[in-house]
CSV table of C-alpha atoms in Angstrom, one decimal:
chain,number,residue,atom,x,y,z
P,122,MET,CA,162.6,69.0,67.4
P,123,SER,CA,160.3,70.3,64.6
P,124,MET,CA,159.2,68.2,61.6
P,125,LEU,CA,161.0,70.6,59.2
P,126,SER,CA,164.3,70.4,61.1
P,127,THR,CA,164.2,66.6,61.2
P,128,LYS,CA,163.4,66.4,57.5
P,129,GLU,CA,166.4,68.7,56.8
P,130,GLU,CA,168.5,66.5,59.0
P,131,VAL,CA,167.6,63.5,56.9
P,132,TYR,CA,168.4,65.6,53.8
P,133,GLY,CA,171.7,66.7,55.2
P,134,TYR,CA,172.7,63.1,56.1
P,135,LEU,CA,171.7,61.9,52.6
P,136,GLU,CA,173.9,64.7,51.1
P,137,LYS,CA,176.8,63.6,53.2
P,138,ILE,CA,176.7,59.9,52.4
P,139,SER,CA,176.1,60.6,48.7
P,140,ARG,CA,179.2,62.8,48.3
P,141,ASN,CA,181.4,59.9,47.2
P,142,PHE,CA,178.7,58.0,45.5
P,143,SER,CA,179.5,54.3,44.9
P,144,THR,CA,177.2,51.3,44.1
P,145,LYS,CA,179.6,49.0,46.0
P,146,GLU,CA,178.1,49.8,49.4
P,147,LEU,CA,174.4,50.4,48.9
P,148,LYS,CA,173.2,49.4,52.4
P,149,GLN,CA,173.8,52.9,53.7
P,150,PHE,CA,171.3,54.3,51.2
P,151,THR,CA,168.3,52.4,52.6
P,152,ALA,CA,165.6,54.0,54.8
P,153,ASN,CA,166.4,51.4,57.5
P,154,ASP,CA,170.1,52.3,57.7
P,155,ILE,CA,169.4,56.0,57.5
P,156,SER,CA,166.9,55.8,60.4
P,157,GLU,CA,169.3,53.9,62.6
P,158,ASN,CA,172.1,56.4,62.0
P,159,LEU,CA,169.8,59.4,62.7
P,160,ASN,CA,168.1,57.6,65.6
P,161,ILE,CA,164.6,58.1,64.2
P,162,SER,CA,161.9,55.6,63.3
P,163,ARG,CA,162.1,53.8,59.9
P,164,ASN,CA,158.6,55.0,59.0
P,165,LEU,CA,159.5,58.6,59.7
P,166,ALA,CA,162.8,58.3,57.7
P,167,SER,CA,160.8,56.8,54.8
P,168,GLN,CA,158.2,59.5,54.9
P,169,TYR,CA,160.8,62.3,54.7
P,170,LEU,CA,162.8,60.5,52.0
P,171,ASN,CA,159.7,60.1,49.8
P,172,GLU,CA,158.9,63.8,50.4
P,173,LEU,CA,162.4,64.8,49.3
P,174,VAL,CA,161.9,62.7,46.1
P,175,LYS,CA,158.6,64.5,45.4
P,176,GLU,CA,160.5,67.8,45.8
P,177,THR,CA,163.1,66.5,43.2
P,178,ARG,CA,165.9,66.7,45.8
P,179,ALA,CA,166.4,63.0,46.2
P,180,ILE,CA,166.4,59.9,43.9
P,181,LYS,CA,164.4,56.8,44.7
P,182,VAL,CA,165.3,53.4,43.2
P,183,ASN,CA,162.4,50.9,43.5
P,184,SER,CA,164.5,47.7,44.1
P,185,ARG,CA,164.6,45.4,47.0
P,186,PRO,CA,165.4,47.0,49.3
P,187,VAL,CA,164.5,50.5,48.1
P,188,TYR,CA,167.5,53.0,47.8
P,189,PHE,CA,167.5,56.8,48.2
P,190,PHE,CA,170.3,59.1,46.9
P,191,HIS,CA,171.0,62.8,47.0
P,192,LYS,CA,170.0,63.9,43.5
P,193,ARG,CA,172.5,66.7,43.0
P,194,ASN,CA,175.5,64.8,44.4
P,195,VAL,CA,174.8,61.8,42.2
P,196,GLU,CA,174.4,64.0,39.2
P,197,ARG,CA,177.7,65.8,39.9
P,198,SER,CA,179.5,62.5,40.6
P,199,ALA,CA,178.2,60.8,37.5
P,200,GLN,CA,178.2,64.0,35.4
P,201,VAL,CA,174.7,63.5,34.2
P,202,THR,CA,171.3,65.3,34.5
P,203,PHE,CA,168.4,63.1,35.5
P,204,ASP,CA,165.0,63.9,34.0
P,205,THR,CA,163.3,61.7,36.6
P,206,CYS,CA,163.7,61.1,40.3
P,207,ILE,CA,162.2,57.6,40.4
P,208,PHE,CA,163.8,54.5,38.8
P,209,SER,CA,162.1,51.1,38.4
P,210,GLY,CA,165.2,49.1,39.4
P,211,LEU,CA,168.9,49.2,40.0
P,212,ASP,CA,169.8,48.2,36.4
P,213,GLU,CA,167.9,51.2,35.0
P,214,PHE,CA,169.5,53.6,37.5
P,215,LEU,CA,173.0,52.3,36.8
P,216,ILE,CA,172.6,52.6,33.0
P,217,LYS,CA,171.0,56.1,33.3
P,218,SER,CA,173.9,57.2,35.6
P,219,ARG,CA,176.4,55.7,33.2
P,220,SER,CA,178.1,54.1,36.1
P,221,GLY,CA,181.5,52.5,35.2
P,222,GLU,CA,181.0,50.1,38.1
P,223,SER,CA,178.4,48.2,36.0
P,224,LYS,CA,180.9,47.6,33.3
P,225,ARG,CA,183.2,44.5,33.3
P,226,ASP,CA,186.8,44.4,32.2
P,227,PHE,CA,187.0,45.1,28.4
P,228,GLN,CA,183.6,46.9,28.4
P,229,LYS,CA,185.4,49.8,30.1
P,230,ALA,CA,187.5,50.4,27.0
P,231,VAL,CA,186.0,52.9,24.6
P,232,GLY,CA,185.4,51.2,21.3
P,233,HIS,CA,185.5,47.7,22.7
P,234,TYR,CA,182.8,46.7,20.1
P,235,LEU,CA,184.3,48.8,17.3
P,236,SER,CA,188.0,49.6,16.6
P,237,LEU,CA,189.3,47.7,19.6
P,238,SER,CA,187.2,44.6,18.9
P,239,PRO,CA,189.9,42.6,17.1
P,240,CYS,CA,192.5,43.6,19.7
P,241,ILE,CA,190.2,42.5,22.6
P,242,GLU,CA,189.4,39.1,21.0
P,243,GLN,CA,193.2,38.4,20.8
P,244,CYS,CA,193.6,39.6,24.4
P,245,LYS,CA,190.9,37.2,25.6
P,246,ALA,CA,192.5,34.3,23.7
P,247,ALA,CA,195.9,35.1,25.2
P,248,VAL,CA,194.5,35.2,28.8
P,249,GLN,CA,192.3,32.1,28.4
P,250,TYR,CA,194.9,29.8,26.8
P,251,PRO,CA,195.8,27.0,29.3
P,252,PRO,CA,197.5,26.6,31.6
P,253,ASN,CA,199.0,30.0,32.1
P,254,GLY,CA,198.0,32.0,29.0
P,255,LEU,CA,200.2,33.0,26.1
P,256,PRO,CA,202.9,35.7,26.1
P,257,THR,CA,201.5,38.8,24.4
P,258,LEU,CA,203.0,41.9,22.8
P,259,LEU,CA,201.0,45.1,22.5
P,260,TYR,CA,202.3,47.2,19.7
P,261,GLY,CA,201.2,50.7,19.0
P,262,ALA,CA,202.2,54.4,19.1
P,263,ASN,CA,202.8,56.2,22.4
P,264,GLY,CA,199.7,57.1,24.3
P,265,THR,CA,197.3,54.6,22.6
P,266,GLY,CA,196.3,52.9,25.9
P,267,LYS,CA,198.5,49.8,25.9
P,268,SER,CA,199.1,49.8,29.7
P,269,PHE,CA,195.3,50.3,30.2
P,270,LEU,CA,194.6,47.4,28.0
P,271,SER,CA,197.0,45.1,29.9
P,272,GLY,CA,195.2,46.0,33.1
P,273,LEU,CA,191.9,45.0,31.6
P,274,MET,CA,193.4,41.7,30.5
P,275,PHE,CA,194.2,41.0,34.1
P,276,GLU,CA,190.8,42.0,35.3
P,277,TYR,CA,189.2,39.8,32.5
P,278,GLY,CA,191.3,36.8,33.7
P,279,LYS,CA,190.0,37.3,37.3
P,280,ASN,CA,186.4,37.7,36.1
P,281,GLU,CA,186.7,34.5,34.0
P,282,LYS,CA,188.3,32.7,37.0
P,283,VAL,CA,191.4,31.7,35.0
P,284,ILE,CA,193.3,34.0,37.3
P,285,LYS,CA,192.6,33.5,41.0
P,286,ALA,CA,191.3,36.4,43.0
P,287,ASP,CA,194.3,36.7,45.2
P,288,ARG,CA,196.9,36.8,42.4
P,289,HIS,CA,198.9,40.0,41.6
P,290,TYR,CA,199.4,42.3,38.7
P,291,ILE,CA,202.8,44.0,38.5
P,292,ALA,CA,203.7,46.8,36.0
P,293,VAL,CA,207.3,47.3,35.1
P,294,ASP,CA,208.6,50.4,33.3
P,295,CYS,CA,211.6,49.0,31.4
P,296,ALA,CA,212.9,52.5,30.7
P,297,GLU,CA,214.0,52.7,34.3
P,298,TYR,CA,216.3,49.7,33.7
P,299,ALA,CA,217.9,50.9,30.4
P,300,GLN,CA,221.2,51.4,32.2
P,301,ASN,CA,220.6,49.0,35.1
P,302,THR,CA,220.5,45.4,34.0
P,303,GLU,CA,221.7,44.1,37.4
P,304,GLY,CA,218.9,45.9,39.2
P,305,PHE,CA,216.4,44.4,36.7
P,306,ALA,CA,217.7,40.9,37.3
P,307,ARG,CA,217.4,41.3,41.1
P,308,ASN,CA,213.8,42.5,40.8
P,309,LEU,CA,212.7,40.0,38.2
P,310,LEU,CA,214.3,36.9,39.7
P,311,GLY,CA,214.7,37.8,43.4
P,312,GLU,CA,217.9,37.9,45.3
P,313,GLY,CA,219.1,34.9,47.4
P,314,ASP,CA,216.0,33.3,48.7
P,315,GLY,CA,214.0,36.5,48.3
P,316,LYS,CA,210.9,37.0,46.1
P,317,GLY,CA,211.2,38.8,42.8
P,318,TRP,CA,208.5,39.7,40.3
P,319,LEU,CA,208.2,36.2,38.9
P,320,SER,CA,207.5,34.8,42.4
P,321,ARG,CA,205.1,37.6,43.5
P,322,ALA,CA,203.2,37.4,40.2
P,323,ASP,CA,203.0,33.6,40.2
P,324,GLY,CA,199.5,32.8,38.8
P,325,GLY,CA,199.1,36.5,38.0
P,326,MET,CA,200.5,38.9,35.4
P,327,ILE,CA,203.6,41.0,34.8
P,328,PHE,CA,203.3,43.9,32.3
P,329,PHE,CA,206.6,45.1,30.8
P,330,ASP,CA,206.1,48.6,29.4
P,331,GLU,CA,208.6,49.9,26.8
P,332,ILE,CA,210.2,46.5,26.5
P,333,ASP,CA,212.4,47.9,23.6
P,334,ARG,CA,214.2,50.1,26.2
P,335,LEU,CA,215.4,47.0,28.1
P,336,PRO,CA,219.0,46.0,27.1
P,337,ALA,CA,219.6,42.6,25.5
P,338,ALA,CA,220.9,41.1,28.7
P,339,GLY,CA,217.6,41.9,30.4
P,340,GLN,CA,215.5,40.6,27.6
P,341,GLU,CA,217.6,37.3,27.7
P,342,LEU,CA,216.5,36.8,31.3
P,343,ILE,CA,212.9,37.0,30.3
P,344,PHE,CA,213.5,34.8,27.3
P,345,SER,CA,215.1,32.1,29.5
P,346,TYR,CA,212.0,32.0,31.7
P,347,LEU,CA,209.7,31.8,28.6
P,348,VAL,CA,211.6,28.8,27.3
P,349,SER,CA,211.5,26.7,30.4
P,350,GLY,CA,209.0,28.3,32.9
P,351,GLN,CA,211.9,28.1,35.4
P,352,TYR,CA,214.5,30.5,36.8
P,353,ARG,CA,217.2,30.9,39.4
P,354,THR,CA,217.4,33.8,41.9
P,355,VAL,CA,220.4,36.1,41.8
P,356,GLY,CA,223.1,34.7,44.2
P,357,GLY,CA,220.8,31.9,45.2
P,358,GLY,CA,222.9,29.0,44.0
P,359,ASP,CA,221.6,26.2,41.8
P,360,GLU,CA,218.1,25.9,43.3
P,361,ILE,CA,215.4,26.1,40.5
P,362,TYR,CA,212.1,27.9,40.9
P,363,GLU,CA,208.9,27.8,38.8
P,364,SER,CA,206.3,30.5,38.1
P,365,GLY,CA,203.0,30.6,36.3
P,366,ALA,CA,203.1,34.3,35.7
P,367,ARG,CA,201.5,35.5,32.5
P,368,LEU,CA,203.7,38.0,30.6
P,369,VAL,CA,202.5,41.0,28.6
P,370,PHE,CA,204.9,43.3,26.8
P,371,ALA,CA,204.3,46.7,25.2
P,372,THR,CA,206.3,48.7,22.6
P,373,SER,CA,205.9,51.6,20.2
P,374,ARG,CA,208.5,50.2,17.8
P,375,PRO,CA,207.9,47.5,15.2
P,376,PRO,CA,208.3,44.1,17.0
P,377,GLY,CA,211.3,43.1,14.8
P,378,GLU,CA,213.2,46.1,16.1
P,379,ALA,CA,212.0,46.0,19.7
P,380,LEU,CA,213.1,42.4,20.5
P,381,PHE,CA,216.0,40.1,19.5
P,382,LYS,CA,214.8,37.5,17.0
P,383,ALA,CA,214.7,34.4,19.2
P,384,PHE,CA,212.7,36.4,21.9
P,385,ALA,CA,210.2,37.7,19.4
P,386,ARG,CA,209.6,34.2,18.1
P,387,ARG,CA,208.6,33.2,21.6
P,388,ILE,CA,205.7,35.6,21.7
P,389,PRO,CA,202.8,34.1,19.7
P,390,ILE,CA,200.3,36.9,20.2
P,391,VAL,CA,201.2,40.3,18.7
P,392,ILE,CA,198.4,42.8,19.0
P,393,GLN,CA,198.5,46.2,17.1
P,394,VAL,CA,196.6,48.8,19.1
P,395,PRO,CA,195.1,51.5,16.8
P,396,SER,CA,196.1,55.2,17.1
P,397,LEU,CA,193.6,57.9,18.1
P,398,ASN,CA,193.3,59.0,14.5
P,399,GLU,CA,192.4,55.4,13.5
P,400,ARG,CA,189.4,55.4,15.9
P,401,THR,CA,185.9,56.2,14.6
P,402,ILE,CA,184.5,59.7,15.2
P,403,ASP,CA,181.9,58.1,17.6
P,404,GLU,CA,184.7,56.7,19.7
P,405,LYS,CA,186.6,60.0,19.8
P,406,GLU,CA,183.4,61.7,20.9
P,407,GLU,CA,182.8,59.1,23.6
P,408,MET,CA,186.3,59.5,24.9
P,409,LEU,CA,186.2,63.3,24.9
P,410,VAL,CA,182.9,63.4,26.8
P,411,ALA,CA,184.0,60.7,29.3
P,412,PHE,CA,187.3,62.5,30.0
P,413,LEU,CA,185.6,65.8,30.5
P,414,ARG,CA,183.1,64.2,32.9
P,415,ARG,CA,185.9,62.5,34.8
P,416,GLU,CA,187.6,65.8,35.3
P,417,GLY,CA,184.4,67.3,36.5
P,418,GLN,CA,184.0,64.5,39.0
P,419,ARG,CA,187.6,65.0,40.2
P,420,MET,CA,187.1,68.7,40.7
P,421,GLY,CA,183.6,68.5,42.0
P,422,VAL,CA,182.1,70.9,39.4
P,423,ASP,CA,179.8,70.8,36.4
P,424,VAL,CA,181.7,71.1,33.1
P,425,SER,CA,180.6,72.8,30.0
P,426,ILE,CA,182.5,73.4,26.8
P,427,SER,CA,181.9,75.7,23.9
P,428,LYS,CA,180.8,74.0,20.7
P,429,ARG,CA,183.8,75.4,18.9
P,430,ALA,CA,186.3,74.1,21.4
P,431,PHE,CA,184.5,70.8,21.5
P,432,HIS,CA,184.8,70.3,17.7
P,433,CYS,CA,188.4,71.5,17.8
P,434,MET,CA,189.4,68.8,20.3
P,435,LEU,CA,187.4,66.2,18.4
P,436,GLU,CA,189.1,67.0,15.1
P,437,TYR,CA,192.6,67.8,16.2
P,438,PRO,CA,195.3,65.1,15.2
P,439,PHE,CA,196.9,64.5,18.6
P,440,GLU,CA,200.4,63.2,17.9
P,441,ASN,CA,200.6,61.5,21.3
P,442,ASN,CA,197.1,60.1,21.0
P,443,ILE,CA,194.9,59.5,24.0
P,444,ASP,CA,197.6,60.7,26.5
P,445,GLU,CA,197.9,64.1,24.7
P,446,LEU,CA,194.1,64.4,24.5
P,447,LEU,CA,194.0,63.8,28.3
P,448,PHE,CA,196.7,66.4,28.9
P,449,CYS,CA,194.8,68.9,26.7
P,450,ILE,CA,191.6,68.3,28.7
P,451,THR,CA,193.3,68.7,32.0
P,452,SER,CA,195.1,71.9,30.9
P,453,CYS,CA,191.8,73.4,29.7
P,454,CYS,CA,189.9,72.4,32.8
P,455,ALA,CA,192.7,74.0,35.0
P,456,GLY,CA,192.4,77.3,33.1
P,457,ALA,CA,188.6,77.2,33.3
P,458,TYR,CA,188.6,76.3,37.0
P,459,LEU,CA,190.2,79.7,37.8
P,460,GLU,CA,187.1,81.3,36.3
P,461,ARG,CA,184.6,78.9,38.0
P,462,ASP,CA,181.2,80.2,39.0
P,463,ALA,CA,178.8,78.5,41.5
P,464,GLY,CA,180.3,75.1,41.0
P,465,GLN,CA,180.4,75.3,37.2
P,466,ILE,CA,183.3,75.8,34.7
P,467,ALA,CA,183.1,76.6,31.0
P,468,ILE,CA,185.9,75.7,28.6
P,469,ARG,CA,186.2,78.1,25.6
P,470,THR,CA,188.6,78.3,22.7
P,471,TYR,CA,191.0,80.6,24.6
P,472,HIS,CA,191.6,77.8,27.1
P,473,LEU,CA,193.0,75.6,24.4
P,474,PRO,CA,196.8,75.1,24.1
P,475,ASP,CA,198.5,77.5,21.7
P,476,TYR,CA,199.5,74.8,19.2
P,477,MET,CA,195.8,74.0,18.7
P,478,MET,CA,194.6,77.5,17.9
P,479,SER,CA,195.7,77.3,14.2
P,480,SER,CA,193.2,74.4,13.7
P,481,LEU,CA,190.2,76.5,14.7
P,482,ARG,CA,187.6,77.0,12.0
P,483,PHE,CA,187.3,80.6,10.8
P,484,GLY,CA,183.8,82.0,10.6
P,485,ALA,CA,182.5,79.9,13.5
P,486,GLU,CA,183.3,82.4,16.3
P,487,GLU,CA,179.6,82.4,17.3
P,488,GLU,CA,180.0,78.8,18.3
P,489,ASP,CA,182.2,79.8,21.2
P,490,ASP,CA,179.1,81.3,22.9
P,491,ARG,CA,177.1,78.1,22.6
P,492,LEU,CA,177.9,75.8,25.5
P,493,ILE,CA,177.6,72.1,25.7
P,494,ARG,CA,176.9,70.9,29.2
P,495,MET,CA,178.5,67.6,29.9
P,496,SER,CA,176.0,66.5,32.5
P,497,SER,CA,173.1,66.7,30.0
P,498,TYR,CA,175.0,65.9,26.8
P,499,ASN,CA,173.4,62.9,25.2
P,500,ARG,CA,174.8,60.8,22.4
P,501,ASP,CA,172.7,58.3,20.7
P,502,ASN,CA,174.0,55.4,22.8
P,503,SER,CA,170.9,53.2,22.4
P,504,PHE,CA,173.0,50.5,20.8
P,505,GLU,CA,175.4,50.4,23.7
P,506,GLN,CA,172.6,50.3,26.2
P,507,ALA,CA,170.9,47.5,24.4
P,508,ILE,CA,174.1,45.5,24.5
P,509,GLN,CA,174.4,46.3,28.3
P,510,TYR,CA,171.0,44.6,28.8
P,511,PHE,CA,172.1,41.6,26.7
P,512,GLN,CA,175.4,41.4,28.7
P,513,MET,CA,173.4,41.5,32.0
P,514,ILE,CA,171.4,38.5,30.9
P,515,LEU,CA,174.5,36.6,29.8
P,516,ASP,CA,176.1,37.4,33.2
P,517,GLU,CA,173.1,35.8,34.9
P,518,TYR,CA,173.8,32.6,32.9
P,519,GLN,CA,177.5,32.7,33.6
P,520,ASP,CA,176.8,33.0,37.4
P,521,PHE,CA,174.5,30.0,37.1
P,522,LYS,CA,177.1,28.0,35.1
P,523,SER,CA,179.8,28.8,37.7
P,524,GLY,CA,177.5,27.7,40.5
P,525,ASP,CA,177.2,31.2,42.0
P,526,GLN,CA,173.4,31.0,41.8
P,527,GLY,CA,170.7,28.4,41.1
P,528,PHE,CA,168.5,28.0,38.1
P,529,GLU,CA,165.5,29.8,39.6
P,530,GLY,CA,167.7,32.7,40.5
P,531,MET,CA,169.1,32.9,37.0
P,532,LEU,CA,165.6,32.7,35.5
P,533,LYS,CA,164.3,35.5,37.8
P,534,GLY,CA,167.3,37.7,37.0
P,535,CYS,CA,166.9,37.2,33.3
P,536,GLN,CA,163.2,38.0,33.5
P,537,GLN,CA,163.9,41.2,35.4
P,538,HIS,CA,166.5,42.3,32.8
P,539,LEU,CA,164.1,41.6,30.0
P,540,LYS,CA,161.4,43.6,31.8
P,541,ASN,CA,163.9,46.5,32.3
P,542,TYR,CA,164.8,46.4,28.6
P,543,TYR,CA,161.1,46.5,27.7
P,544,ASP,CA,160.6,49.5,30.0
P,545,TYR,CA,163.7,51.2,28.4
P,546,LEU,CA,162.4,50.7,24.9
P,547,ILE,CA,158.9,52.0,25.9
P,548,TYR,CA,159.8,54.8,28.4
P,549,GLY,CA,163.5,55.4,28.6
P,550,GLN,CA,164.6,55.5,24.9
P,551,LYS,CA,164.0,59.1,23.9
P,552,LEU,CA,164.4,58.4,20.2
P,553,VAL,CA,162.2,60.3,17.7
P,554,ASN,CA,163.3,60.3,14.1
P,555,ASN,CA,162.0,59.7,10.7
P,556,LYS,CA,163.3,56.1,10.4
P,557,ILE,CA,161.6,55.0,13.6
P,558,ALA,CA,158.4,56.7,12.5
P,559,SER,CA,158.5,54.9,9.1
P,560,TYR,CA,159.2,51.6,10.7
P,561,GLU,CA,156.2,52.1,13.0
P,562,GLN,CA,154.0,53.1,10.1
P,563,MET,CA,155.1,50.0,8.2
P,564,ILE,CA,154.5,47.7,11.2
P,565,ASN,CA,151.0,49.2,11.7
P,566,GLN,CA,150.1,48.4,8.1
P,567,ILE,CA,151.2,44.8,8.7
P,568,PHE,CA,149.1,44.6,11.8
P,569,GLU,CA,146.1,45.9,9.9
P,570,THR,CA,146.6,43.2,7.2
P,571,VAL,CA,147.0,40.5,9.9
P,572,GLY,CA,143.8,41.8,11.6
P,573,GLU,CA,141.8,41.8,8.4
P,574,THR,CA,143.0,38.4,7.2
P,575,TYR,CA,143.1,36.4,10.5
P,576,GLY,CA,141.0,38.4,12.8
P,577,ILE,CA,143.8,39.0,15.2
P,578,ASN,CA,143.9,42.5,16.8
P,579,LEU,CA,147.4,43.7,17.7
P,580,SER,CA,147.8,46.8,19.9
P,581,LYS,CA,149.6,49.8,18.5
P,582,LYS,CA,151.9,49.8,21.5
P,583,TYR,CA,153.5,46.6,20.0
P,584,SER,CA,154.3,48.5,16.8
P,585,TYR,CA,155.8,51.2,18.9
P,586,LEU,CA,158.0,48.6,20.7
P,587,LEU,CA,158.9,46.6,17.5
P,588,ALA,CA,159.9,49.8,15.6
P,589,ARG,CA,162.5,50.7,18.3
P,590,CYS,CA,163.7,47.1,18.4
P,591,LEU,CA,164.1,47.1,14.6
P,592,TYR,CA,165.8,50.4,14.6
P,593,ILE,CA,168.4,49.2,17.1
P,594,GLN,CA,168.9,45.9,15.4
P,595,LEU,CA,169.4,47.3,11.9
P,596,ARG,CA,171.6,50.2,13.0
P,597,ALA,CA,173.7,48.2,15.4
P,598,ASP,CA,173.8,44.9,13.6
P,599,HIS,CA,177.6,45.0,13.3
P,600,ILE,CA,177.9,45.9,17.0
P,601,VAL,CA,175.6,43.2,18.2
P,602,SER,CA,177.4,40.6,15.9
P,603,LYS,CA,180.8,41.5,17.4
P,604,TRP,CA,179.3,41.3,20.9
P,605,VAL,CA,177.9,37.8,20.1
P,606,LYS,CA,181.3,36.6,18.8
């Protein structure tokens, strides 16, 4: 077999295993595993993989062990465009690829450090409260992400180890039982000696969506459990059962209208979830880009959108909030997919729903020819990335505190994250603006004064570094403060 064909065989195998790129199973991306699967020597596999990196067809992550990925497949999966094929470590690669797998529970929510910050603090308190949390009501308009938030509460409880790993999350659509109280009772309590939701979610969580649609008789069953923590199964006689299920409710109606008074008084945590129009423009932009990229991942194509269509989606007052924005994006992608070309789709204004056409800005028709490519679209997310590095350091400490690693392991991990943050500030943060330049000039003047007064010579690379640290700290002070809290 010729060298070229063996090399292409390695490339073809790398393409295959990178199709459904995931950081949960990394072993298959090592030179050792690839060599074993192709029945060639490890040295030969490593040689060809490094050649593919030089040809910009593969990505190399210099961690221990070293990982190799098919560049185009990872870009398409993560909906990004890499400007390098070599990464100093896995942290840097995960952040550059914007991998959602590196985010924990509430970090997955857009605006977790901005508009959603007060909501999330209440959610955390409700989950953490001993011994089985506090009943919680999520109140907000339709489509604001209440069910998504309840799922993150459950995930947070597991991550914080206040909910055991083998416990269950059960979502209940109360609208299905608007005319079926008996069916609701059987499912909630169990029938005879059978297991209902309260039994199956013991130590876990039950989410009751649209609780206002549940008749009073159904609400009374839940109220009875909240009062005593006990219940009887339907037709099961006088035997009493107990459950430690956490209960979370959601409604789009004012709490006083959604629940009868005694029931409402039993729910100490009431959280108002903001509408899409109450979110900041940065949050809306982050959502829009994330949803477009997600559709691109699902369809296996690169997504572009005209500047005019992008701003129309960004500014339109969606009545049904995030749900309607998602529907709009899916509809536009479906229309653009019929016109796809070489694995790429372009969304233009004529793909928008008819009801949005009236909101288009006149005199901006030329913006429909200017496409924004989602894989290379960059927001100034330096603040978020800085917080991700801080969170990684905190996670190392939490692993040490919980006994998952020793002190030396924690120290080594923290040092590596700090080194990666330093590398990010020096090499990865592509920020060039007048503020940073002015900070750097000011710091250089201070360095010169220190040098003349005390004879201490400080390198200009430190002013470069400090200028970027100062820029992030001053611009993101409110974000960092909320993260610290």
